[in-house]
Every structure is written in C-alpha cells, then in structure tokens.
Coordinates of C-alpha atoms and ligand atoms in Angstrom, one line a residue:
X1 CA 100.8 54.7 123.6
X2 CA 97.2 54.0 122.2
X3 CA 97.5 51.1 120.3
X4 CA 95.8 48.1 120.9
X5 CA 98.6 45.5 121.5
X6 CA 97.6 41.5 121.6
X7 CA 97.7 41.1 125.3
X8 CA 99.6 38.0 125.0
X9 CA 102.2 39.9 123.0
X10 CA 102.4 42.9 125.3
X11 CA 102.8 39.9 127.9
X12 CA 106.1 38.9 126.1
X13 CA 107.8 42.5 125.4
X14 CA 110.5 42.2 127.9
X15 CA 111.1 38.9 125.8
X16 CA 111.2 40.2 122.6
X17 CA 113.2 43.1 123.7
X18 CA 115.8 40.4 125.2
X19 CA 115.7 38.9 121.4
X20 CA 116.0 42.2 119.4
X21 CA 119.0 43.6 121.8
X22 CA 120.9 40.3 121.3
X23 CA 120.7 40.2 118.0
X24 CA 121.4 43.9 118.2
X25 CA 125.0 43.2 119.5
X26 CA 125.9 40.7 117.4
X27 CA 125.0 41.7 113.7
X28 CA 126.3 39.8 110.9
X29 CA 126.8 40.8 106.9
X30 CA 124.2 38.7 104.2
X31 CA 124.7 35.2 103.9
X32 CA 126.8 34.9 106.6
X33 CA 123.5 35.4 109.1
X34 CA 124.5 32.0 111.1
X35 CA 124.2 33.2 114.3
X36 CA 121.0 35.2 113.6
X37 CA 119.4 32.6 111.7
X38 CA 120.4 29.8 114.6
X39 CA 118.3 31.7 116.8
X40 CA 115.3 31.7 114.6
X41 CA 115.3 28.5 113.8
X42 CA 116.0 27.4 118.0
X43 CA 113.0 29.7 118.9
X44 CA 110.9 28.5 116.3
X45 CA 111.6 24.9 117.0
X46 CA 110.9 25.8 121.1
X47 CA 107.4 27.4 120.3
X48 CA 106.4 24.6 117.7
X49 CA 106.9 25.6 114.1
X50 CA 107.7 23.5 111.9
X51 CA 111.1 24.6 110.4
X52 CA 113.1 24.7 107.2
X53 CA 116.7 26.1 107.5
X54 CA 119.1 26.6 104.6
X55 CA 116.9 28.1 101.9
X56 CA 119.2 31.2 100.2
X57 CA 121.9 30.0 102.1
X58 CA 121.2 31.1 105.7
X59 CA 117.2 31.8 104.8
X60 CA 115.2 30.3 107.6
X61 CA 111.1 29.5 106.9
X62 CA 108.8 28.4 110.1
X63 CA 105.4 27.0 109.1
X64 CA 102.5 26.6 111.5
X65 CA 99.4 25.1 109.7
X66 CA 95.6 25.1 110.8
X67 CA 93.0 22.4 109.4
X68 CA 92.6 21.3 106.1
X69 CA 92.2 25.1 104.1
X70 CA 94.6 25.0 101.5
X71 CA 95.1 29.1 101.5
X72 CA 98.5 29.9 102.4
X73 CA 100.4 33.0 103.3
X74 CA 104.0 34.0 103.7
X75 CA 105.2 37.3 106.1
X76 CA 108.9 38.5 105.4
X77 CA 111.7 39.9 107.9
X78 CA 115.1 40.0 106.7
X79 CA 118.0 39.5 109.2
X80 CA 121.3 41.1 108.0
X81 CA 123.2 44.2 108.7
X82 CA 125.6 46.7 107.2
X83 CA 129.2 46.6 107.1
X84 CA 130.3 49.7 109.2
X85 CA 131.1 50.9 112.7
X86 CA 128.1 51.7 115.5
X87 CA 128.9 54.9 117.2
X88 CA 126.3 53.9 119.8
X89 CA 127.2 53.4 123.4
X90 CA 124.1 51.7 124.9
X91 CA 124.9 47.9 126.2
X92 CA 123.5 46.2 123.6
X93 CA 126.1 48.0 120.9
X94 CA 127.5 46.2 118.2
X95 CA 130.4 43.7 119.6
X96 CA 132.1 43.7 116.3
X97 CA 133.8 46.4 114.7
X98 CA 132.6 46.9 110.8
X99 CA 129.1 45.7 111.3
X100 CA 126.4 46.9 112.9
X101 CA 122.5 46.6 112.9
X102 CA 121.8 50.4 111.6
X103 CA 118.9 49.4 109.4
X104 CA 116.6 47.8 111.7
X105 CA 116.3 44.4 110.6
X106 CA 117.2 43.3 114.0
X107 CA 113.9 44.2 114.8
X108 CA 112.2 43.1 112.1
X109 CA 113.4 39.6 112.7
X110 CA 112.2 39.6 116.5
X111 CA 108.7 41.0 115.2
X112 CA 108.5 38.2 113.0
X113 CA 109.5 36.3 116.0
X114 CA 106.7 37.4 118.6
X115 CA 104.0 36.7 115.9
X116 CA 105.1 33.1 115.3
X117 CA 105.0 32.3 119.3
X118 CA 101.5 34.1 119.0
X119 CA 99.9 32.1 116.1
X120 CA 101.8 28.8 117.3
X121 CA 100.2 29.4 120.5
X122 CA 96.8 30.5 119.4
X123 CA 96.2 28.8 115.9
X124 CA 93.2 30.9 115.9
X125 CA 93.3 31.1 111.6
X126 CA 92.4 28.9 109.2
X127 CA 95.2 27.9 107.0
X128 CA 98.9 28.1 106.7
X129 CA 101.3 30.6 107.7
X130 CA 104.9 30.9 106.4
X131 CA 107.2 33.4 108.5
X132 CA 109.9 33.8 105.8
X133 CA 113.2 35.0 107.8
X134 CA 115.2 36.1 104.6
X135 CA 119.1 37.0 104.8
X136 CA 121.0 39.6 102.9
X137 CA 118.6 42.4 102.2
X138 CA 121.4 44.8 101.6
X139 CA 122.8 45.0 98.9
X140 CA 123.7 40.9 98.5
X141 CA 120.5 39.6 96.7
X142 CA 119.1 37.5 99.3
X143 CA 115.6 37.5 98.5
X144 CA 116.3 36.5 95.0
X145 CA 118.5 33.4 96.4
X146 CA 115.6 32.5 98.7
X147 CA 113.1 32.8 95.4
X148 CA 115.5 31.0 93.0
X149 CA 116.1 28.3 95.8
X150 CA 112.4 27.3 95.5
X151 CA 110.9 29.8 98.5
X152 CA 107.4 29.7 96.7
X153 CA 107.3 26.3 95.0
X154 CA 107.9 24.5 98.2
X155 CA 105.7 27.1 100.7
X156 CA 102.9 28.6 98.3
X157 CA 101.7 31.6 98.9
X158 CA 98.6 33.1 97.9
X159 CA 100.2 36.8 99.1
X160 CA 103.1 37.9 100.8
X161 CA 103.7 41.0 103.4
X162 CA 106.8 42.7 104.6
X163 CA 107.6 45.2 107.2
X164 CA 110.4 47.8 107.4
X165 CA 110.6 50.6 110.2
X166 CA 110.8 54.2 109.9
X167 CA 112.7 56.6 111.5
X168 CA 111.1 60.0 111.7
X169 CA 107.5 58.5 111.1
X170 CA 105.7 58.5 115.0
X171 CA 105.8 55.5 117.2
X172 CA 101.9 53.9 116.8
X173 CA 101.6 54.8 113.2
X174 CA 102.0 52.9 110.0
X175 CA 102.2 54.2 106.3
X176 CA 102.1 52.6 102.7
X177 CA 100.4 53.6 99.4
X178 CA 99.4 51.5 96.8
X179 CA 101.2 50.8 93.3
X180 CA 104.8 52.0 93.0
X181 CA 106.3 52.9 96.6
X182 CA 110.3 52.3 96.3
X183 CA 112.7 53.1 93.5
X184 CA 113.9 49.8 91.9
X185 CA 118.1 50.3 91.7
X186 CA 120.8 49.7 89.3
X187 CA 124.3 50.5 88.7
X188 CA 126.8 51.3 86.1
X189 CA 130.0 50.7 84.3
X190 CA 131.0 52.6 81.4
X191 CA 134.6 51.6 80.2
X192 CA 135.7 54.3 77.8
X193 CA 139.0 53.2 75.9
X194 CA 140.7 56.1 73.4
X195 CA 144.4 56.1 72.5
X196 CA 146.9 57.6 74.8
X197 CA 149.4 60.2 74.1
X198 CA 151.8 63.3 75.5
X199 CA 150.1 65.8 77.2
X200 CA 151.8 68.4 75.1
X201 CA 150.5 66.3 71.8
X202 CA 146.9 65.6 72.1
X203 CA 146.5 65.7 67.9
X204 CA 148.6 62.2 68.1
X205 CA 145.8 60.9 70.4
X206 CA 141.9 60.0 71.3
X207 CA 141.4 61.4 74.5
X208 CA 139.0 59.3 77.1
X209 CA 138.7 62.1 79.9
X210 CA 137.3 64.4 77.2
X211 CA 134.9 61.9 75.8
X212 CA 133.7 60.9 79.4
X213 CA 132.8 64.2 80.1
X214 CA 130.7 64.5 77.1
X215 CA 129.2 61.3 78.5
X216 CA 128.5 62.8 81.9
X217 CA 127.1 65.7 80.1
X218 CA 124.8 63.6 77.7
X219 CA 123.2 61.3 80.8
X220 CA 121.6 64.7 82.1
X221 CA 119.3 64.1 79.3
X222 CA 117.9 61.1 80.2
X223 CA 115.8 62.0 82.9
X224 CA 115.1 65.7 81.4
X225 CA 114.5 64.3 77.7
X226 CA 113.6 60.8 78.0
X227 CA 111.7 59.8 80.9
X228 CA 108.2 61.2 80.9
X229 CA 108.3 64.5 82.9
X230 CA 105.4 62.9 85.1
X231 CA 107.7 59.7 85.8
X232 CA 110.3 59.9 88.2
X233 CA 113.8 58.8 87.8
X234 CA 117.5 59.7 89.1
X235 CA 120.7 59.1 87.2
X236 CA 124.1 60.0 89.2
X237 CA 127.6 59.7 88.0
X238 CA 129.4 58.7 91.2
X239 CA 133.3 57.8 89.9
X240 CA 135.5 58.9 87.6
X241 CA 138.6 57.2 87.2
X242 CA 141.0 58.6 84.4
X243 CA 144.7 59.0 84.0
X244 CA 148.1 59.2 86.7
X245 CA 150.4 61.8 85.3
X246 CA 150.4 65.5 84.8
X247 CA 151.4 65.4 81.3
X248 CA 150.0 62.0 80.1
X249 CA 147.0 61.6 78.2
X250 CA 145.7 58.2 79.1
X251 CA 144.4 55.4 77.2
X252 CA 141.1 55.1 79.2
X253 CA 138.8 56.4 81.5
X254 CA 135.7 54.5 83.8
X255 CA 132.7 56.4 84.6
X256 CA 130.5 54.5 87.3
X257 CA 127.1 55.4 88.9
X258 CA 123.5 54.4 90.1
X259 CA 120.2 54.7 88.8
X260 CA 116.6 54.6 90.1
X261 CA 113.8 54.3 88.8
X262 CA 109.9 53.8 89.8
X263 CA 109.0 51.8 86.7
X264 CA 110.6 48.4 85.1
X265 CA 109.7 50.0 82.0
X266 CA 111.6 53.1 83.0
X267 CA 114.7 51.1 84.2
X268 CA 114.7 49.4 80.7
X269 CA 114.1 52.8 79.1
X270 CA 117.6 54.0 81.2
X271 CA 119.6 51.1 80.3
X272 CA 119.2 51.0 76.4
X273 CA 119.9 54.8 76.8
X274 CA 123.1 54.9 79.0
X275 CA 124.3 51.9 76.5
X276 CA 123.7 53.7 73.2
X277 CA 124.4 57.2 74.4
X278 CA 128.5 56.2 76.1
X279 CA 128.9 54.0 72.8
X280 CA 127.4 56.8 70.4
X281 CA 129.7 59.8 72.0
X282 CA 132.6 57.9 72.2
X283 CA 132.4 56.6 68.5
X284 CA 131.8 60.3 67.5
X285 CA 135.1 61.2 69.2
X286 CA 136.9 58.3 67.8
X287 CA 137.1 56.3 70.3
X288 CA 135.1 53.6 71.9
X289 CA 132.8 53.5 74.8
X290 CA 131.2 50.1 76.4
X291 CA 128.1 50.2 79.0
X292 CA 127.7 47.8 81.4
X293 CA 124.4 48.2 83.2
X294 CA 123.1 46.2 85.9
X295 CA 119.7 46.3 87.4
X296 CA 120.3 45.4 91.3
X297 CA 116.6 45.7 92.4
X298 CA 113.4 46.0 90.7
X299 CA 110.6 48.7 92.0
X300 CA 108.6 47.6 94.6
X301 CA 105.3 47.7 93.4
X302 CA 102.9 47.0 96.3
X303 CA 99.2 45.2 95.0
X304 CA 96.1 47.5 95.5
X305 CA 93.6 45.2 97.0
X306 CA 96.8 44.3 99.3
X307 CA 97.1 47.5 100.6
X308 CA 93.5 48.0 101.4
X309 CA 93.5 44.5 103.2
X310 CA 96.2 45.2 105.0
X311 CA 96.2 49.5 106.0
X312 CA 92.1 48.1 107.2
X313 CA 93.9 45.6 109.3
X314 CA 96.7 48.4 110.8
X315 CA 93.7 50.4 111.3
X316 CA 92.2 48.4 114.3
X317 CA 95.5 48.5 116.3
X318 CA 96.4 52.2 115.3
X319 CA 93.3 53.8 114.7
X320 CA 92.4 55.5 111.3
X321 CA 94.7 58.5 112.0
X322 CA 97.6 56.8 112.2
X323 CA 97.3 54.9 109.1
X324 CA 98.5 57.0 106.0
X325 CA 97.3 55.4 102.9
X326 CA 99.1 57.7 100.8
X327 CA 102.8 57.5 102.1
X328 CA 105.7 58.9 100.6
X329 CA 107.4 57.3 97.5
X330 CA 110.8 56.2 98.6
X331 CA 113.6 56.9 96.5
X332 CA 115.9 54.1 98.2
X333 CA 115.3 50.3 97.0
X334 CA 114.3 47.4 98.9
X335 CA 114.2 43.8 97.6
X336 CA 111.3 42.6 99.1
X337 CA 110.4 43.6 95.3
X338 CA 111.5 40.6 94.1
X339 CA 109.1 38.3 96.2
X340 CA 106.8 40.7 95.3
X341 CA 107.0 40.2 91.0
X342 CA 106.4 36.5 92.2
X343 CA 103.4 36.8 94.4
X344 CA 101.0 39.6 95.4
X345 CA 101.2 41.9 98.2
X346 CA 103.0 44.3 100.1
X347 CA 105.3 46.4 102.0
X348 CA 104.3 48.5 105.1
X349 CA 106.1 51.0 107.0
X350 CA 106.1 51.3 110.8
X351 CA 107.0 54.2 112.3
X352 CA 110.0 53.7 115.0
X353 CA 109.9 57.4 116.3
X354 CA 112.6 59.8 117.0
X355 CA 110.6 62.7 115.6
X356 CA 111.8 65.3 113.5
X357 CA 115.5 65.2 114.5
X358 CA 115.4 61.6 114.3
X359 CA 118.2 59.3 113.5
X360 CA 118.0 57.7 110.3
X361 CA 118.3 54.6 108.8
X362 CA 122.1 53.5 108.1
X363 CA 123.3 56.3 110.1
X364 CA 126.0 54.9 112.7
X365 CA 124.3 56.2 115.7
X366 CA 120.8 55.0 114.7
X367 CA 118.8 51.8 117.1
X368 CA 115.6 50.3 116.0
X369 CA 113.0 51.2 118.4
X370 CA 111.8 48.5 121.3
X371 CA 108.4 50.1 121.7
X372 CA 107.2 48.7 118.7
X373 CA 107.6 45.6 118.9
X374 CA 104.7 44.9 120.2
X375 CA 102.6 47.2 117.5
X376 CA 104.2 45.6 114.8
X377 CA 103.9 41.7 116.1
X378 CA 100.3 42.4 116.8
X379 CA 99.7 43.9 113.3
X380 CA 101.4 40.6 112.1
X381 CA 99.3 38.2 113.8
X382 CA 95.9 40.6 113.0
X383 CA 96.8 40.5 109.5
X384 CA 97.4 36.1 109.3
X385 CA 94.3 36.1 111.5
X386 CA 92.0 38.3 109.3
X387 CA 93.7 36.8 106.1
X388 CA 93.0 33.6 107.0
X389 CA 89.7 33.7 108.8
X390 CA 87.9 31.0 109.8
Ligands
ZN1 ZN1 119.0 49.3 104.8
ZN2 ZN1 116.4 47.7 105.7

C-alpha cells in the first residue's frame, strides 16, 4: 500500500483493529447502540475529549478545541448494524444471532476513533473539532434525532464530512462527485377499499385487485412521463396484499413500495403523483383509493466547494489517481443527507477492497476492511487539520 498514513496512526493500527473487531462481534440495532456508544464515549474520555453522550438517544459527540478561533467543524460516523444473521466464520463474527455489522459502520466508528486520539494528541489546528458518533443510520432516523435533539445549535458547525466504505472500490482509493450523489428514499401505502362480492357475481361488486392493478400499471408512467427523461428516478411496487378465498371477491386490496429519487423536487414531483394517480383510478372504477407516502430520506446532495476541499485533501494521502472526482451516483440512500440540508459538506467514499468479486455491503458474508483504517483516520485528521489551519 502507497498511501501516506500519519505515522502516529499507522503506530496505533493493531489498536484500532482491536476496536473495530470488538465492535465487530458485538453489533447492536439503532438506538439501542449502548454498548457501541459506551466505548466511544470511555475512549474519548481516556484520550481527552471533551464528551457529550445522550444526544439522539445513544448519539455520542467528543469535542477537542484549539485557541480562541471560533471556526468549527463536525466529522460523522454512524455506529449501528442490520438486523440479520452473519455467515462469517472469522473470530471476531457476530456473537448475536439477528444482528450483524454487514454495512461497515463498525469501521467507520473506529476511524472516527483513531482521528480523535490523533487531533487530542496533536492539537495541531486551529479551532474546534466535533467527531459526531451518530446511531441508527439504517433505516431508524438517527441523524434526524441527533439534528432535532439540538446536534448543530449546541456544536456549530461551519461544514460537516462523512465517510462510508466501499466494497468493490480498491483499497488506497477514495471517490465522490459533487452535487447529487445518493438517491433520497421513500416508501408507500396505497389502501384501495371497493365492495366485496361472490366470485361468480362480480356485477354486485367494486373489485380492488382489478383497480390495483390498473394502479400498478399507471405508476410505470411516472418515471417514463413525468420525471424529466434526463432526471433519474425508480418507482417499484414491492407488495400486494388482496383477498383469501378462491371464489371471494374482497373488499380491499394494499399495494406497498419504494421510491428514489435524486432531487427533493423530484420526490415531491412522485408523491403528489402516486397520491392523485391511486385516488383518480380507483374513483374511475368506483371505488376508492388512499396514498400514503412517506419520504424516509432526502438526496444527499454533497456542496461543490466541499468536494474540492476535501478530494484535494484525499489527494495527498492517495495520490491524484486514486481520487475519482466523478464517482458513481448511488441509487441506495444514506441519511447523512439530513445533516447535510442543515450544514454544508459532504460524503466521501473509501474503497474497502475485495475487487471485482467483492462482497458487498449488507451481504451476510461481508467484513469491513482493517487495512484502511489507517487511510481513512489519516484522511480525517488531514482534512480537520487543513480545514482548520493555523
Ligand atoms: Zn447500510
Ligand atoms: Zn452504511
């Protein structure tokens, strides 16, 4: 490996690999990070950070100020995992059946982790760093509790940076791009209620499975005829729920699904269009239809002057090579984006390896990768360093 580790952090590897392989085999579901967030806190406390615990329930912020410069920063890890079984057999597996660690955050959190004994040690900025430790990335709205618990009225930040890994993407190189770079997510109920009758008879009723499969049919228009063919967007029905007998027509029928969409304006755009589109088909059919749409993430929209800042800064560790300023767009949500529509900044990829054939994220046999924990604590403490230069 090329890159250009902080010696003091290549010093502390077979520490931080200690850190990430005990968190590894003992992941807990968001909000109920007590463990985890324990740790953080104790390690925090033992290197000097000032600590809050508490904020979004089991949120954990350590703050290490330098001097009297009022700029301030915040860097993000989350610390939750996913509810399902590891198939790994290394030592450091999961000890609990129905969780597991399969997204990576365990690294992320020791990252985090090896740049605050760094920057404790070294308070070589000038300023204030906030290492945000953020539970329940998946799925259970953590960063939104931490944000509506006060995150950025009571440590201000003047930008904020996350991290995630990626599998597939070579260990020693980084990737982001600026503007839109995940999907935000939402989700769907549509209750379809018609008027149930024999099987044998369907003149004496309204039938709901015929009207939610006009429904089905209708939301393929959406993306084709509504969103701008240069826009992206996905619409899938995922459930249909109708009827329990062979020769019963039923009363009523529930559609549900997800949606993503690169654009706030676009997930608006969706929304008003599943609404009027179930209630407008099943009115024409003579029944009734009712939408319930629910927007679970926004996009992540990373700031331009951000990215710059920040791919120049991954530069001097990976080289220029290894830093793709023009990454993929992500189809798959992430809500770091809602720190993000607070303050400016941005989300990085690192690459954890694995090539080709490599094991993806929330795949039961996948492990974040030790190597880079060093590459991505010294990109950490590089970017609070340049950031908040002296
Ligand atoms: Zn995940
Ligand atoms: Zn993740």
């Amino acid at each position: 490996m090329s890159a250009k580790i902080e010696p003091k952090i290549a010093a502390a590897a077979d520490e931080l690999t200690a850190i990430r392989r005990d968190i590894h085999a003992h992941p807990e579901l968001g909000f109920e990070e007590e463990r985890t967030s324990a740790i953080v806190a104790k390690k925090l406390k033992e290197w000097g950070l000032e600590v809050t615990t508490g904020i979004g329930k089991t949120g954990v912020v350590g703050t290490i100020r330098v001097g009297n410069n009022p700029r301030a920063i915040g860097l993000r890890a989350d610390m939750d995992a996913l509810p399902m079984d590891e198939h790994n057999t290394f030592d450091h597996r999961s000890q609990h059946a129905g969780r597991m660690h399969a997204c990576g955050h365990d690294g992320h959190t020791t990252m985090l982790l090896g740049a605050a004994k760094y920057l404790s040690a070294t308070r070589n900025f000038d300023g204030t760093v906030h290492l945000i430790f953020q539970p329940a990335e998946e799925g259970r709205g953590g960063a939104l509790a931490m944000v509506e618990d006060g995150l950025f009225e009571k440590f201000p930040c003047e930008q904020i940076f996350g991290m995630h890994n990626r599998p597939k993407l070579d260990v020693g190189k980084f990737a982001i791009r600026p503007g839109p770079q995940m999907a935000g997510g939402g989700l769907f109920d549509i209750h379809i209620t018609g008027k149930g009758a024999h099987g044998a008879r369907p003149e004496s009723g309204i039938d709901p499975v015929i009207i939610a499969t006009q429904i089905i049919s209708a939301l393929q228009s959406v993306v084709s005829r509504n969103v701008a063919p240069l826009d992206s967007a996905v619409i899938s029905v995922t459930q249909m729920h109708a009827g329990d007998a062979y020769n019963v027509i039923p009363q009523e029928a529930v559609l549900r699904g997800t949606l993503r969409a690169f654009r706030k304006e676009t997930m608006a755009l969706i929304k008003e269009r599943i609404e009027t589109i179930s209630s407008g088909i099943a009115k024409t059919l003579g029944g009734s239809a009712k939408a319930d749409v629910k927007v679970a993430f926004p996009p992540l929209v990373n700031d331009r002057d951000s990215v710059k800042f920040i791919a120049d800064v991954a530069e001097t560790i990976v080289g220029k090579d290894n830093m793709n300023r023009e990454g993929p767009f992500v189809m798959a949500s992430e809500d770091f984006s809602y720190m993000l529509e607070k303050v400016p900044g941005a989300f990085i990829n690192i690459g954890n390896g694995g090539g080709e054939g490599g094991c993806e994220v929330h795949n039961p046999g996948y492990d974040f990768n030790d190597d880079i924990l060093a590459i991505g604590a010294s990109y950490w403490v590089r970017l609070a360093e340049a950031w908040l230069a002296d």
